[in-house]
Every structure is written in C-alpha cells, then in structure tokens.
Coordinates of C-alpha atoms and ligand atoms in Angstrom, one line a residue:
S1 CA -3.5 -19.3 16.7
K2 CA -2.2 -19.7 13.2
G3 CA -5.5 -21.2 12.0
G4 CA -3.9 -24.1 10.1
Y5 CA -1.2 -21.9 8.4
D6 CA 2.6 -22.4 9.0
H7 CA 3.1 -18.7 9.9
F8 CA 1.0 -15.7 11.0
M9 CA 2.2 -13.9 7.9
E10 CA 0.6 -16.4 5.6
K11 CA -2.6 -16.4 7.7
E12 CA -2.7 -12.6 7.6
I13 CA -2.1 -12.5 3.8
H14 CA -5.1 -14.8 3.4
E15 CA -7.2 -12.7 5.8
Q16 CA -7.1 -9.7 3.4
P17 CA -10.4 -10.3 1.6
K18 CA -12.1 -10.4 5.0
G19 CA -10.2 -7.3 6.3
I20 CA -11.1 -5.3 3.3
K21 CA -14.8 -6.3 3.4
E22 CA -15.0 -5.3 7.1
T23 CA -13.2 -2.0 6.6
L24 CA -15.5 -1.1 3.7
E25 CA -18.9 -2.6 4.6
R26 CA -18.9 -1.4 8.2
R27 CA -18.8 2.2 6.8
L28 CA -21.5 1.9 4.1
D29 CA -25.0 3.0 5.1
D30 CA -28.3 1.6 3.8
Q31 CA -28.0 3.6 0.6
G32 CA -24.5 2.3 0.0
N33 CA -22.9 5.7 0.8
I34 CA -19.7 6.1 2.9
K35 CA -20.4 6.9 6.5
L36 CA -17.1 7.7 8.3
D37 CA -18.3 6.9 11.8
S38 CA -15.9 8.7 14.0
I39 CA -14.8 11.4 11.6
N40 CA -16.6 14.6 11.9
I41 CA -15.0 16.7 9.1
S42 CA -17.8 18.8 7.5
K43 CA -17.8 20.5 4.1
E44 CA -17.1 23.8 6.0
D45 CA -14.1 22.2 7.7
L46 CA -12.8 21.0 4.4
D47 CA -13.2 24.4 2.9
G48 CA -10.9 25.8 5.6
I49 CA -8.2 23.3 4.9
N50 CA -5.5 24.3 2.4
K51 CA -2.8 21.8 3.2
V52 CA -2.9 18.1 3.6
Y53 CA 0.0 16.0 5.0
I54 CA 0.1 12.3 5.2
V55 CA 2.7 11.2 7.7
A56 CA 3.7 7.6 8.6
C57 CA 6.6 5.1 8.7
G58 CA 7.5 2.0 6.7
T59 CA 4.7 0.1 5.2
A60 CA 2.2 2.6 6.5
Y61 CA 4.1 5.3 4.7
N62 CA 3.9 3.2 1.5
A63 CA 0.1 3.1 2.0
G64 CA 0.1 6.8 2.5
L65 CA 1.6 7.3 -0.9
L66 CA -1.4 5.7 -2.5
G67 CA -3.6 7.8 -0.3
K68 CA -1.9 10.9 -1.6
Y69 CA -2.6 9.8 -5.1
A70 CA -6.3 9.2 -4.4
I71 CA -6.8 12.5 -2.4
E72 CA -5.1 14.5 -5.2
K73 CA -7.1 12.8 -7.9
F74 CA -10.5 12.9 -6.1
V75 CA -10.4 16.0 -3.9
K76 CA -8.1 18.0 -6.2
V77 CA -5.9 19.4 -3.5
P78 CA -2.1 18.9 -3.3
V79 CA -1.0 16.4 -0.7
I80 CA 2.5 16.0 0.8
C81 CA 3.3 12.5 2.0
D82 CA 6.3 12.3 4.3
I83 CA 8.1 9.8 6.6
A84 CA 7.4 10.7 10.2
S85 CA 11.1 10.9 11.3
E86 CA 11.8 13.3 8.4
F87 CA 8.6 15.3 8.7
R88 CA 9.3 16.1 12.4
Y89 CA 12.6 17.7 11.8
S90 CA 11.8 19.5 8.6
D91 CA 10.0 22.5 10.1
P92 CA 6.9 21.7 8.0
F93 CA 4.3 24.4 7.0
V94 CA 1.8 23.3 9.6
D95 CA -0.9 25.7 10.9
E96 CA -4.6 25.8 11.7
N97 CA -5.5 25.3 8.0
T98 CA -3.6 22.0 7.9
L99 CA -5.1 18.5 7.9
L100 CA -2.6 16.0 9.1
I101 CA -3.4 12.4 8.3
L102 CA -1.4 9.8 10.2
V103 CA -1.3 6.2 9.2
S104 CA -0.2 3.6 11.8
Q105 CA -1.1 0.0 12.3
S106 CA -0.1 -0.1 16.0
G107 CA -1.0 3.5 16.8
E108 CA 2.2 3.6 18.9
T109 CA 5.0 4.4 16.6
A110 CA 7.2 7.0 18.3
D111 CA 8.0 9.2 15.4
T112 CA 4.4 9.2 14.1
L113 CA 3.1 10.1 17.6
A114 CA 5.7 12.9 17.9
A115 CA 4.6 14.3 14.5
L116 CA 1.0 14.3 15.8
R117 CA 1.9 16.2 19.0
D118 CA 4.0 18.8 17.2
S119 CA 1.3 19.4 14.6
K120 CA -1.5 19.5 17.1
A121 CA 0.5 22.2 19.0
K122 CA 0.5 24.3 15.9
G123 CA -3.2 24.0 15.5
A124 CA -3.5 21.3 12.8
R125 CA -6.5 19.0 12.6
I126 CA -5.4 15.4 13.2
L127 CA -7.0 12.5 11.4
S128 CA -5.5 9.1 12.1
I129 CA -5.9 5.8 10.4
T130 CA -5.0 3.0 12.8
N131 CA -5.7 -0.6 13.5
V132 CA -5.6 -0.5 17.3
V133 CA -8.6 0.9 19.2
G134 CA -7.5 3.0 22.1
S135 CA -3.9 3.3 21.0
S136 CA -2.0 6.5 21.8
I137 CA -2.4 7.9 18.2
A138 CA -6.1 7.1 18.3
R139 CA -6.6 8.8 21.6
E140 CA -4.8 12.0 20.8
S141 CA -6.3 12.5 17.3
D142 CA -9.3 14.7 16.5
D143 CA -10.8 12.1 14.2
V144 CA -10.0 8.4 13.9
F145 CA -10.7 5.9 11.2
Y146 CA -10.1 2.3 12.2
T147 CA -8.8 -0.3 9.7
W148 CA -10.8 -3.3 10.7
A149 CA -7.9 -5.7 9.8
G150 CA -8.0 -7.6 13.0
P151 CA -4.8 -8.1 15.1
E152 CA -1.7 -8.3 13.0
I153 CA 0.9 -10.5 14.6
A154 CA 3.6 -11.0 12.0
V155 CA 6.2 -8.3 12.0
A156 CA 5.9 -7.8 8.3
S157 CA 2.7 -5.9 7.7
T158 CA 0.3 -7.2 5.1
K159 CA -3.4 -6.9 5.9
A160 CA -2.8 -3.6 7.7
Y161 CA -1.3 -2.2 4.5
T162 CA -4.3 -3.1 2.2
T163 CA -6.9 -2.0 4.7
Q164 CA -5.0 1.3 5.2
I165 CA -5.2 1.9 1.4
I166 CA -9.0 1.2 1.4
S167 CA -9.4 3.5 4.4
L168 CA -7.5 6.3 2.7
Y169 CA -9.5 5.8 -0.5
M170 CA -12.8 6.0 1.5
V171 CA -11.7 9.2 3.2
A172 CA -10.7 10.6 -0.2
L173 CA -14.1 9.7 -1.7
D174 CA -16.0 11.1 1.3
F175 CA -14.1 14.4 1.1
A176 CA -14.5 14.6 -2.6
I177 CA -18.2 14.1 -2.6
K178 CA -18.6 16.7 0.2
K179 CA -16.5 19.2 -1.7
G180 CA -18.2 18.4 -5.0
T181 CA -15.0 17.5 -6.8
I182 CA -16.3 14.2 -8.1
T183 CA -19.7 13.3 -9.5
E184 CA -22.3 11.1 -7.7
E185 CA -21.9 8.6 -10.5
F186 CA -18.1 8.3 -10.1
Y187 CA -18.5 8.0 -6.3
K188 CA -21.0 5.2 -6.6
E189 CA -19.0 3.4 -9.3
M190 CA -15.8 3.5 -7.1
I191 CA -17.7 2.1 -4.2
A192 CA -19.1 -0.7 -6.3
K193 CA -15.7 -1.5 -7.7
M194 CA -14.2 -1.5 -4.2
K195 CA -16.8 -4.0 -3.1
E196 CA -15.6 -6.4 -5.8
L197 CA -12.1 -6.4 -4.3
P198 CA -12.5 -9.2 -1.8
D199 CA -13.5 -11.7 -4.5
K200 CA -10.7 -10.5 -6.8
I201 CA -8.2 -10.9 -4.0
E202 CA -9.4 -14.5 -3.5
E203 CA -8.7 -15.1 -7.1
V204 CA -5.1 -13.8 -6.7
L205 CA -4.7 -16.0 -3.6
S206 CA -5.8 -19.1 -5.5
N207 CA -2.7 -18.6 -7.7
E208 CA -0.4 -19.2 -4.7
E209 CA 1.2 -22.4 -6.1
H210 CA 2.4 -20.5 -9.2
I211 CA 4.0 -17.8 -7.0
K212 CA 5.6 -20.5 -4.8
E213 CA 7.3 -21.8 -7.9
L214 CA 8.5 -18.4 -8.9
A215 CA 9.9 -18.0 -5.4
K216 CA 12.5 -20.6 -6.3
T217 CA 13.9 -18.4 -9.0
V218 CA 14.5 -15.6 -6.5
S219 CA 15.5 -17.4 -3.3
G220 CA 19.1 -18.0 -4.3
K221 CA 19.8 -14.4 -5.4
E222 CA 21.6 -11.7 -3.6
D223 CA 19.8 -8.7 -5.1
A224 CA 16.3 -8.1 -6.5
F225 CA 14.8 -5.0 -8.1
Y226 CA 11.2 -3.8 -8.2
L227 CA 10.1 -1.4 -10.9
G228 CA 6.9 0.5 -11.5
R229 CA 5.5 3.8 -12.7
G230 CA 3.0 6.1 -10.9
V231 CA 1.2 4.2 -8.1
D232 CA 3.0 1.1 -9.3
Y233 CA 6.2 2.7 -8.2
N234 CA 4.8 3.2 -4.7
L235 CA 3.7 -0.4 -4.8
A236 CA 7.2 -1.5 -5.9
M237 CA 8.5 0.2 -2.7
E238 CA 6.2 -2.0 -0.6
G239 CA 7.1 -5.2 -2.6
S240 CA 10.8 -4.5 -2.1
L241 CA 10.4 -3.7 1.6
K242 CA 8.5 -7.0 2.1
L243 CA 11.2 -9.0 0.4
K244 CA 14.2 -7.4 2.2
E245 CA 12.7 -7.4 5.7
I246 CA 11.9 -11.1 5.8
S247 CA 14.3 -12.8 3.4
Y248 CA 17.3 -10.5 3.9
I249 CA 17.8 -10.3 0.1
H250 CA 19.0 -6.9 -0.9
S251 CA 16.2 -5.3 -2.8
E252 CA 15.4 -1.9 -4.1
A253 CA 12.5 -0.2 -5.8
F254 CA 13.0 2.1 -8.7
A255 CA 10.7 4.4 -10.7
A256 CA 11.0 2.7 -14.0
G257 CA 11.7 5.9 -15.9
E258 CA 14.7 6.5 -13.7
L259 CA 16.5 3.3 -14.8
K260 CA 18.6 5.0 -17.4
H261 CA 19.7 7.7 -15.0
G262 CA 22.0 5.3 -13.2
T263 CA 20.3 2.2 -11.8
I264 CA 20.3 0.1 -14.9
A265 CA 24.1 -0.3 -14.3
L266 CA 23.1 -2.8 -11.5
I267 CA 21.4 -5.3 -13.8
E268 CA 23.5 -8.4 -14.4
E269 CA 22.8 -11.8 -15.9
G270 CA 20.0 -13.4 -13.9
T271 CA 19.1 -10.4 -11.7
P272 CA 15.5 -10.8 -10.7
V273 CA 13.4 -7.8 -11.6
I274 CA 9.8 -7.6 -10.5
A275 CA 8.0 -5.3 -12.9
I276 CA 4.6 -4.0 -12.0
A277 CA 2.4 -2.9 -14.9
T278 CA -1.1 -2.3 -13.7
Q279 CA -1.6 1.2 -14.9
E280 CA -3.3 1.3 -18.3
A281 CA -1.8 4.6 -19.5
L282 CA 1.7 3.6 -18.5
F283 CA 1.5 0.0 -19.7
E284 CA 3.5 0.4 -23.0
K285 CA 6.2 2.4 -21.2
M286 CA 6.6 -0.4 -18.6
V287 CA 6.9 -3.0 -21.4
S288 CA 9.7 -0.9 -22.8
N289 CA 11.5 -0.8 -19.5
M290 CA 11.1 -4.6 -19.1
E291 CA 12.7 -5.0 -22.5
E292 CA 15.6 -2.7 -21.5
V293 CA 16.4 -4.7 -18.4
R294 CA 15.9 -8.0 -20.1
A295 CA 18.3 -7.1 -22.8
R296 CA 20.9 -6.7 -20.0
G297 CA 20.2 -10.1 -18.6
A298 CA 17.5 -9.5 -16.0
Y299 CA 15.1 -12.2 -15.2
V300 CA 11.8 -10.4 -15.5
I301 CA 8.7 -11.3 -13.4
A302 CA 5.9 -9.1 -14.5
I303 CA 2.7 -8.3 -12.7
A304 CA -0.1 -7.3 -15.1
Q305 CA -3.8 -7.3 -15.5
N306 CA -5.4 -10.3 -17.2
H307 CA -6.2 -8.6 -20.4
N308 CA -2.7 -7.2 -21.0
T309 CA -1.2 -10.4 -22.4
T310 CA 1.3 -8.5 -24.6
V311 CA 3.4 -8.3 -21.4
E312 CA 4.5 -11.8 -22.2
K313 CA 6.8 -10.7 -25.0
A314 CA 8.9 -8.6 -22.5
S315 CA 9.1 -10.9 -19.5
D316 CA 10.2 -14.4 -18.4
K317 CA 7.2 -15.0 -16.1
V318 CA 3.9 -13.2 -15.6
I319 CA 1.7 -13.0 -12.6
Y320 CA -1.8 -12.0 -13.8
I321 CA -4.2 -10.1 -11.6
P322 CA -7.9 -9.7 -12.4
N323 CA -8.8 -6.6 -14.4
S324 CA -9.7 -3.6 -12.3
D325 CA -9.6 0.1 -12.1
D326 CA -6.2 1.9 -12.2
I327 CA -6.6 3.2 -8.7
L328 CA -7.7 -0.2 -7.3
S329 CA -5.3 -2.5 -9.2
P330 CA -2.4 -1.9 -6.8
I331 CA -4.4 -3.5 -4.0
L332 CA -4.6 -6.7 -6.1
A333 CA -1.0 -6.4 -7.3
V334 CA 0.5 -6.3 -3.9
I335 CA -0.8 -9.7 -2.9
P336 CA 1.5 -11.7 -5.2
M337 CA 4.4 -9.6 -3.9
Q338 CA 3.5 -10.5 -0.3
L339 CA 3.3 -14.2 -1.2
L340 CA 6.6 -14.0 -3.1
A341 CA 8.4 -12.5 -0.1
Y342 CA 6.8 -15.0 2.2
H343 CA 7.8 -18.1 0.1
V344 CA 11.3 -16.8 -0.5
S345 CA 11.7 -16.2 3.2
K346 CA 10.5 -19.7 3.9
L347 CA 12.8 -21.3 1.3
R348 CA 15.7 -19.5 2.8
G349 CA 14.8 -20.8 6.2
C350 CA 14.3 -17.4 7.7
D351 CA 12.2 -16.6 10.8
V352 CA 9.3 -15.4 8.7
D353 CA 7.2 -13.9 11.5
K354 CA 10.0 -12.5 13.6
P355 CA 12.7 -11.2 11.2
R356 CA 16.1 -10.4 12.8
N357 CA 16.6 -6.9 14.2
L358 CA 13.0 -5.9 13.8
A359 CA 10.1 -5.2 16.3
K360 CA 6.4 -5.1 15.5
S361 CA 5.9 -1.7 17.1
V362 CA 8.7 0.8 17.0
T363 CA 8.2 2.8 20.2
V364 CA 11.7 4.4 20.2
E365 CA 12.7 7.3 18.1
Ligands
F6R401 C1 6.9 -3.4 7.5 C2 6.4 -2.9 8.7 C3 6.8 -1.6 9.3 C4 5.7 -0.7 9.8 C5 6.2 0.6 10.5 C6 5.1 1.4 11.0 O1 6.4 -4.6 7.2 O2 5.5 -3.5 9.3 O3 7.5 -0.8 8.3 O4 4.8 -0.5 8.8 O5 7.1 0.2 11.5 O6 4.3 0.8 12.0 P1 2.9 1.3 12.4 O7 2.0 1.1 11.2 O8 2.5 0.4 13.5 O9 3.1 2.8 12.8

C-alpha cells in the first residue's frame, strides 16, 4: 500500500529517516559501538587485504562512490569503485588478497552477480550490501550486511541509496577502528552524528513545498545539469540519474572543475543547473562555478548547508540543508534532489513509479 501517498516513490522518500535509523541502530551494541552482525572480518583478515573494490550498477554504484570516499578516508587504503558491467570485462587485479564489496538493493542484478562469481573464483573475499534477505548475491557472499530499508517498490531507488551509504560508512568505521586508523574519539563522534541524521532528514522533508515550487522551474526544460565537487560530484551523479529516469529530461552531472574544459558550452539562457555545495573546503570554489554558469544565463538552484548563506549571491534559488559533517551532508543533500525529480516527473505526467523502458531488477546482462 502507498500509505496515503500518491506514489511509492514519495512514500519511500519519506521512509528514509526510519530506514536509516533501522540500518544504524540495529547494529549498535549496548556501548554504542558498531556490531556488524553477519560480517566476520577480523583485524587479521583486514591486515591480509591489500586491494578493495566496490562494484555495483546504477544508483548502487553511486552509493559505492561515497563508500570509496569513506573507506579511503577512514581506513587509509586505496579503493577502486567500478560499474559491474565494466569491472567484469576489465581483467581486474583480483586475487586472494582482495576484498570485493558489492552493493545491490535487489541482490539479483546480473552483472553484479557475475562480478561476484568471477572474483570468488579468483579467491577474493566477498562482502555484499543488499536489501533483500536470501537474494542470490546475499547467498553467495562470504559476508552480508543488510540495509534495513524495507521493500523498495518504486523503480527509482531512494531509500535503498541512503541506507547503502550508511551501511558503507558503518563498514568503513568498523574496519578503521579495528585497524587503528582512526581514534576512538573520532569513531564515537561519527556514530553520534550519524544518529542525528533521521531528525535532520525530517527537517529536509518538511521543506517539500518549497521544492515542489522549484520543480515548476525545471519541469518545462529539455536539459538540466548537476554540478558538484568531491563527494558532491558523486551526489550530482545520483541527482541527475533520478531526474532523467523518471522525468525523461536530459540531465548530466559534471565535476564543477571540469566545466571550463568543455561542458560550459552547453549552458544557455534559462538552463537549470543544480549546484551542490555541502563540502566546507570546496564551498568557495563551488560559489565561483555557480557565478560562471550564471553569467552565461543558467538558472542556478543551489543546495547548501544552513550556515553558508553567502551562496545566495551566486544562485537564483537555494535549498538549505541542516549543518552537518562533510561526510554526512551528502545524505541530507540527496533528499531535495529526490523530491525535485519526483515533483518534476509528476508535473510532466510521467509514470513515476514505473518509468518507461526500466525494470526494478535487471536480471539480464
Ligand atoms: C536507479 C536504480 C537503478 C539500480 C540498479 C542496480 O534509480 O534503481 O540504477 O540502482 O539497477 O540495482 P540493484 O541495486 O538492485 O543491484
């Protein structure tokens, strides 16, 4: 049932505070430490791992990119994040010292499953992050971490994405504390901040009317661009995918620093540009990029933390998110992009939950 919402997608967007709470709190012990129930990777196992791959498709891949960022930052080991259909055929450096992390809502995606089987045959340790208990990927993995998002019905993934990110962050924190690459204090502080996310997401959701208004400025356009730097670029990829898959508006994500290397030529009078600026160290750089596209006629919708009000001088509209940590802000910033895509799709009369040509679970290669 849609629980009073018009579409499953809207319901699932609104279920994110609960999904994150479940994913997180089911894995905290009495002391508030992370307990990865069905993952048995010890410190010794971690010491034997010298390569980490994260492999997935679509939205799950976009979540994987944030996982890469967190693992590199916390565990201090290089991570390669790849698209399953590319990874499979790239003759990857997989051996018995490799940890392969697979991310899949359904646990049935054909290319992701094939990547699992190929890597397992080469001796890699397989850790999967999936939403479906007993799915093929869950069954064939050495270790499984379930995203407790609850069933996701809408084709466009929303709550699976945010719970995948939380799961990857928890894995990263757990590995890091075991390997001693972060302090106890940092570990505790991150967990405390993650626990604040459900309430902060509620705050973002309460801003839905504002986003619904903004959707009117995008719904009649043929193209839209998403810009970001660092993890905000990875987030831009997800925002762009959401818009194109359910509204059929052509949209692309660009690393903001790449603009002047070609893509800025696409900006015309009135082109909507969604500019994500949640990263403190990159904020001023993003403001400059907003000014650049605006000078060429773009209609800039910025997403920024509450305290960064100077963003207003470089944008037409701002969607504020509650202040948070650089690593956690993306989880807040994706919510307005999901809502924007949803309302644009609705305004255009598209089949929100079942967009054309798409299937919820891609079991063909
Ligand atoms: C987009 C979307 C898809 C899936 C992709 C992987 O909204 O839902 O891009 O993320 O098909 O599916 P799973 O996670 O089931 O492997």
